[in-house]
Coordinates of C-alpha atoms in Angstrom, one line a residue:
K262 CA -0.2 0.1 -0.3
P263 CA -0.8 2.2 -1.5
Y264 CA -1.7 -0.1 -4.3
D265 CA -1.8 0.9 -8.2
S266 CA -5.2 -0.7 -9.4
V267 CA -4.2 -1.0 -13.2
E268 CA -0.9 -3.0 -12.2
V269 CA -2.9 -5.3 -9.8
L270 CA -4.8 -6.2 -12.7
L271 CA -2.4 -6.8 -15.2
R272 CA 0.1 -8.6 -13.1
I273 CA -3.0 -10.4 -11.9
R274 CA -3.8 -11.3 -15.8
N275 CA 0.3 -12.3 -16.0
F276 CA -0.2 -15.0 -13.5
L277 CA -3.4 -16.2 -15.3
E278 CA -2.0 -16.1 -18.6
V279 CA 1.1 -18.0 -17.6
R280 CA -0.9 -21.0 -15.6
M281 CA -3.1 -21.6 -18.6
M282 CA 0.0 -21.4 -20.8
H283 CA 1.5 -24.4 -18.1
Q284 CA -2.4 -26.0 -18.0
Q285 CA -1.9 -26.4 -22.0
I286 CA 1.6 -27.9 -22.1
R287 CA 0.7 -30.6 -19.4
E288 CA -1.9 -31.2 -21.5
Q289 CA 0.1 -31.6 -24.5
N290 CA 2.1 -33.7 -22.8
K291 CA 0.0 -36.0 -22.0
L292 CA -1.5 -36.4 -25.1
L293 CA 1.7 -36.3 -27.0
E294 CA 2.4 -39.5 -24.3
R295 CA -1.0 -41.2 -25.0
R296 CA -0.4 -41.3 -28.4
I297 CA 3.6 -42.4 -28.0
Q298 CA 2.0 -45.2 -25.7
E299 CA -0.7 -46.4 -28.5
R300 CA 1.9 -46.4 -31.2
T301 CA 4.4 -48.9 -29.4
E302 CA 1.7 -50.7 -28.5
Q303 CA 0.6 -50.3 -31.7
L304 CA 4.4 -51.5 -32.9
Y305 CA 4.5 -54.3 -30.4
Q306 CA 1.0 -56.2 -31.7
N307 CA 2.7 -55.8 -35.0
Q308 CA 5.4 -57.6 -34.3
I309 CA 3.4 -60.1 -32.9
D310 CA 1.1 -60.3 -35.4
T311 CA 4.3 -60.9 -37.4
I312 CA 6.3 -63.9 -35.8
K313 CA 2.7 -65.4 -35.7
R314 CA 2.7 -65.3 -38.9
L315 CA 5.9 -66.3 -40.2
S316 CA 5.3 -69.7 -37.7
R317 CA 2.8 -70.1 -39.6
A318 CA 3.8 -69.9 -42.7
V319 CA 6.9 -73.0 -41.6
E320 CA 4.2 -75.1 -40.3
Y321 CA 2.4 -75.1 -43.4
R322 CA 6.1 -76.4 -44.7
D323 CA 6.3 -78.7 -42.0
S324 CA 2.8 -80.5 -41.9
E325 CA 2.2 -79.3 -38.4
T326 CA -0.8 -77.3 -37.6
G327 CA -1.6 -74.5 -35.8
A328 CA -2.4 -75.7 -32.9
H329 CA 1.6 -76.7 -32.7
T330 CA 2.8 -73.0 -32.1
T331 CA 0.1 -72.2 -29.8
R332 CA 0.8 -75.4 -27.6
I333 CA 4.4 -74.0 -27.2
E334 CA 3.9 -70.8 -27.1
Q335 CA 1.9 -71.6 -24.1
Y336 CA 3.7 -74.3 -22.7
V337 CA 7.0 -72.0 -22.4
Y338 CA 4.6 -69.1 -21.1
Y339 CA 4.0 -71.3 -17.9
L340 CA 7.2 -72.8 -17.7
A341 CA 9.4 -69.4 -18.1
K342 CA 6.7 -68.1 -15.2
A343 CA 7.4 -71.5 -13.3
L344 CA 11.1 -71.1 -13.4
G345 CA 10.9 -66.8 -12.3
F346 CA 10.6 -65.0 -15.2
G347 CA 7.9 -61.9 -14.4
E348 CA 5.1 -61.5 -16.8
E349 CA 7.1 -59.6 -19.6
E350 CA 9.8 -61.5 -20.0
S351 CA 7.5 -64.3 -20.1
K352 CA 5.8 -63.1 -22.9
I353 CA 8.2 -62.0 -24.7
I354 CA 10.1 -65.8 -24.4
S355 CA 7.1 -67.6 -25.3
T356 CA 6.4 -65.2 -28.4
A357 CA 9.5 -65.5 -29.3
S358 CA 9.3 -69.9 -29.0
L359 CA 7.0 -69.5 -31.9
L360 CA 10.1 -69.1 -34.2
H361 CA 12.0 -71.8 -33.1
D362 CA 11.7 -73.6 -36.1
V363 CA 11.5 -70.9 -38.7
G364 CA 14.8 -72.5 -40.3
K365 CA 13.2 -75.2 -41.5
I366 CA 12.7 -72.8 -44.4
G367 CA 15.7 -73.6 -46.0
I368 CA 15.0 -77.5 -45.6
P369 CA 14.1 -79.5 -48.7
D370 CA 10.8 -80.9 -49.0
H371 CA 12.3 -84.2 -49.9
I372 CA 13.8 -84.1 -45.8
L373 CA 10.9 -82.0 -44.0
Q374 CA 8.3 -84.1 -45.0
K375 CA 9.2 -87.5 -45.5
K376 CA 7.6 -90.5 -43.9
G377 CA 9.5 -92.4 -41.6
P378 CA 12.9 -91.8 -40.4
L379 CA 15.5 -89.7 -42.2
T380 CA 18.7 -91.1 -43.0
P381 CA 22.2 -90.1 -41.1
E382 CA 22.7 -87.8 -44.4
E383 CA 19.3 -86.5 -43.9
R384 CA 19.4 -86.0 -40.2
E385 CA 22.4 -84.2 -41.2
I386 CA 20.8 -81.6 -42.8
M387 CA 17.8 -81.3 -40.8
K388 CA 20.0 -80.5 -37.9
T389 CA 21.2 -77.2 -39.9
H390 CA 18.0 -75.9 -39.4
T391 CA 18.5 -74.0 -36.4
T392 CA 21.9 -72.5 -38.1
I393 CA 19.9 -71.2 -41.0
G394 CA 17.5 -69.8 -38.2
A395 CA 19.3 -68.4 -36.8
K396 CA 21.1 -66.6 -39.6
L397 CA 17.5 -65.4 -40.8
L398 CA 16.8 -63.8 -37.6
S399 CA 20.2 -62.2 -36.8
G400 CA 20.2 -58.5 -37.1
S401 CA 17.8 -57.1 -35.7
A402 CA 16.9 -54.8 -33.5
S403 CA 13.8 -56.1 -32.2
T404 CA 13.5 -58.0 -28.9
F405 CA 11.1 -60.2 -29.9
L406 CA 13.7 -61.6 -32.8
K407 CA 16.9 -61.2 -31.0
M408 CA 15.4 -63.5 -28.7
G409 CA 14.3 -65.9 -31.4
E410 CA 17.5 -65.9 -32.8
E411 CA 18.9 -67.4 -29.7
I412 CA 16.2 -70.1 -29.4
A413 CA 16.4 -71.0 -33.0
L414 CA 20.0 -71.5 -32.6
T415 CA 20.1 -73.3 -28.8
H416 CA 16.8 -75.4 -28.4
H417 CA 18.1 -78.6 -29.7
E418 CA 21.2 -78.2 -27.6
C419 CA 21.6 -81.3 -24.9
W420 CA 22.4 -80.3 -20.6
D421 CA 25.2 -83.3 -21.1
G422 CA 26.5 -81.4 -23.8
T423 CA 25.3 -84.1 -26.4
G424 CA 23.3 -81.7 -28.6
Y425 CA 23.7 -79.8 -31.6
P426 CA 24.7 -77.5 -33.1
R427 CA 27.7 -76.2 -31.1
G428 CA 26.8 -78.8 -28.2
L429 CA 26.5 -76.3 -25.6
M430 CA 26.6 -78.0 -21.7
G431 CA 24.4 -76.8 -18.5
S432 CA 24.0 -73.7 -17.7
N433 CA 26.3 -72.6 -21.2
I434 CA 22.9 -73.3 -23.0
P435 CA 20.7 -69.8 -23.1
M436 CA 17.6 -70.4 -20.5
A437 CA 15.6 -69.7 -22.8
G438 CA 16.7 -72.4 -25.5
R439 CA 16.2 -74.9 -22.8
I440 CA 12.8 -74.1 -22.0
C441 CA 11.8 -73.9 -25.6
G442 CA 14.0 -77.4 -26.2
L443 CA 11.8 -79.4 -23.4
C444 CA 8.6 -77.9 -24.2
D445 CA 9.3 -78.8 -27.7
V446 CA 10.1 -82.2 -27.3
F447 CA 7.0 -82.7 -25.2
D448 CA 4.9 -81.3 -28.1
A449 CA 6.7 -83.8 -30.6
L450 CA 6.3 -86.7 -28.5
T451 CA 2.3 -86.0 -27.9
S452 CA 1.6 -85.0 -31.3
Q453 CA 1.0 -86.8 -34.9
R454 CA 4.2 -86.5 -36.9
P455 CA 5.2 -87.9 -40.3
Y456 CA 7.6 -90.5 -38.9
K457 CA 6.2 -91.1 -35.7
E458 CA 2.9 -91.8 -33.7
I459 CA 1.3 -90.2 -30.8
W460 CA 2.3 -90.9 -27.2
P461 CA 0.1 -90.7 -24.2
N462 CA 1.1 -88.1 -22.2
E463 CA 2.0 -90.5 -19.3
K464 CA 4.6 -91.9 -21.6
A465 CA 5.8 -88.8 -22.7
L466 CA 6.5 -87.2 -19.8
K467 CA 8.3 -90.5 -18.1
E468 CA 10.6 -89.9 -21.2
I469 CA 11.1 -86.5 -19.9
E470 CA 11.4 -87.5 -16.1
Q471 CA 14.3 -90.1 -17.6
E472 CA 16.5 -87.3 -19.9
R473 CA 16.2 -85.3 -16.2
G474 CA 19.9 -84.3 -16.1
T475 CA 20.8 -86.0 -19.4
H476 CA 18.8 -84.0 -22.2
F477 CA 17.3 -81.8 -19.6
D478 CA 18.1 -79.3 -16.8
P479 CA 17.1 -80.8 -13.7
H480 CA 15.3 -78.3 -12.3
M481 CA 14.1 -77.0 -15.4
V482 CA 12.2 -80.7 -15.7
D483 CA 11.6 -80.8 -11.7
C484 CA 9.5 -77.1 -13.1
F485 CA 8.1 -78.2 -15.4
F486 CA 6.3 -81.3 -13.4
K487 CA 4.7 -78.4 -10.9
I488 CA 2.8 -77.0 -13.6
L489 CA 1.3 -80.3 -15.2
P490 CA -2.2 -79.3 -14.8
E491 CA -1.4 -75.7 -16.9
I492 CA 0.0 -78.6 -19.7
R493 CA -2.5 -81.1 -19.5
R494 CA -5.5 -78.4 -20.1
I495 CA -3.5 -76.8 -23.1
H496 CA -3.1 -80.2 -24.5
E497 CA -6.5 -80.7 -23.5
E498 CA -7.7 -77.6 -25.6
Y499 CA -5.1 -76.9 -28.1
G500 CA -5.0 -81.1 -29.1
D501 CA -4.4 -82.4 -32.5
F502 CA -7.4 -84.5 -32.8

């Protein structure tokens, strides 16, 4: 005091204008964040859609059904969760597992679709689907494709070092490859293939138990048996009947 009423009104107007500008900027930032989140989610879903379509293309060549990849994806998800992976990591591993056999695109039809056992020479060619798949998926910045590359290359490695293509042993085998490898063997045993009949679930489970510590990571086998209710549900729901 004394104060100038004009000056007071001008200051009040300035304060209000600044406040309104801050609010507008905040709303614009919220809008931009929402749009970025929506765009990121769209890109995320587009990646998943592309991966699923690619896995189906492989199955059409391999005389398998879409139920095979659906089962593998879900088996891998629940096994990853049982092993202590978080929700996001489990989803990444399970989605990437759809690409485990993408390298079969490079295997000749007379071997891939052969009725009956493969010859030793044909088996060696079939084994190259691991390295072919890894090459197809290499060099990508996508988290899914990076994980898919790792899985494609290592899902036929064995805990005791007798697997392929690198003969890795124990914990040197990436966890995602071990997870997918176990789930893939179970699904192969319990599904119809050109070279074999369907095994009953109990026979397949007995085989996995017998391979504990040789073909498969012992701890992973233990976790697999802990989620048997989910495994049985998935097999019943998506089985090839």
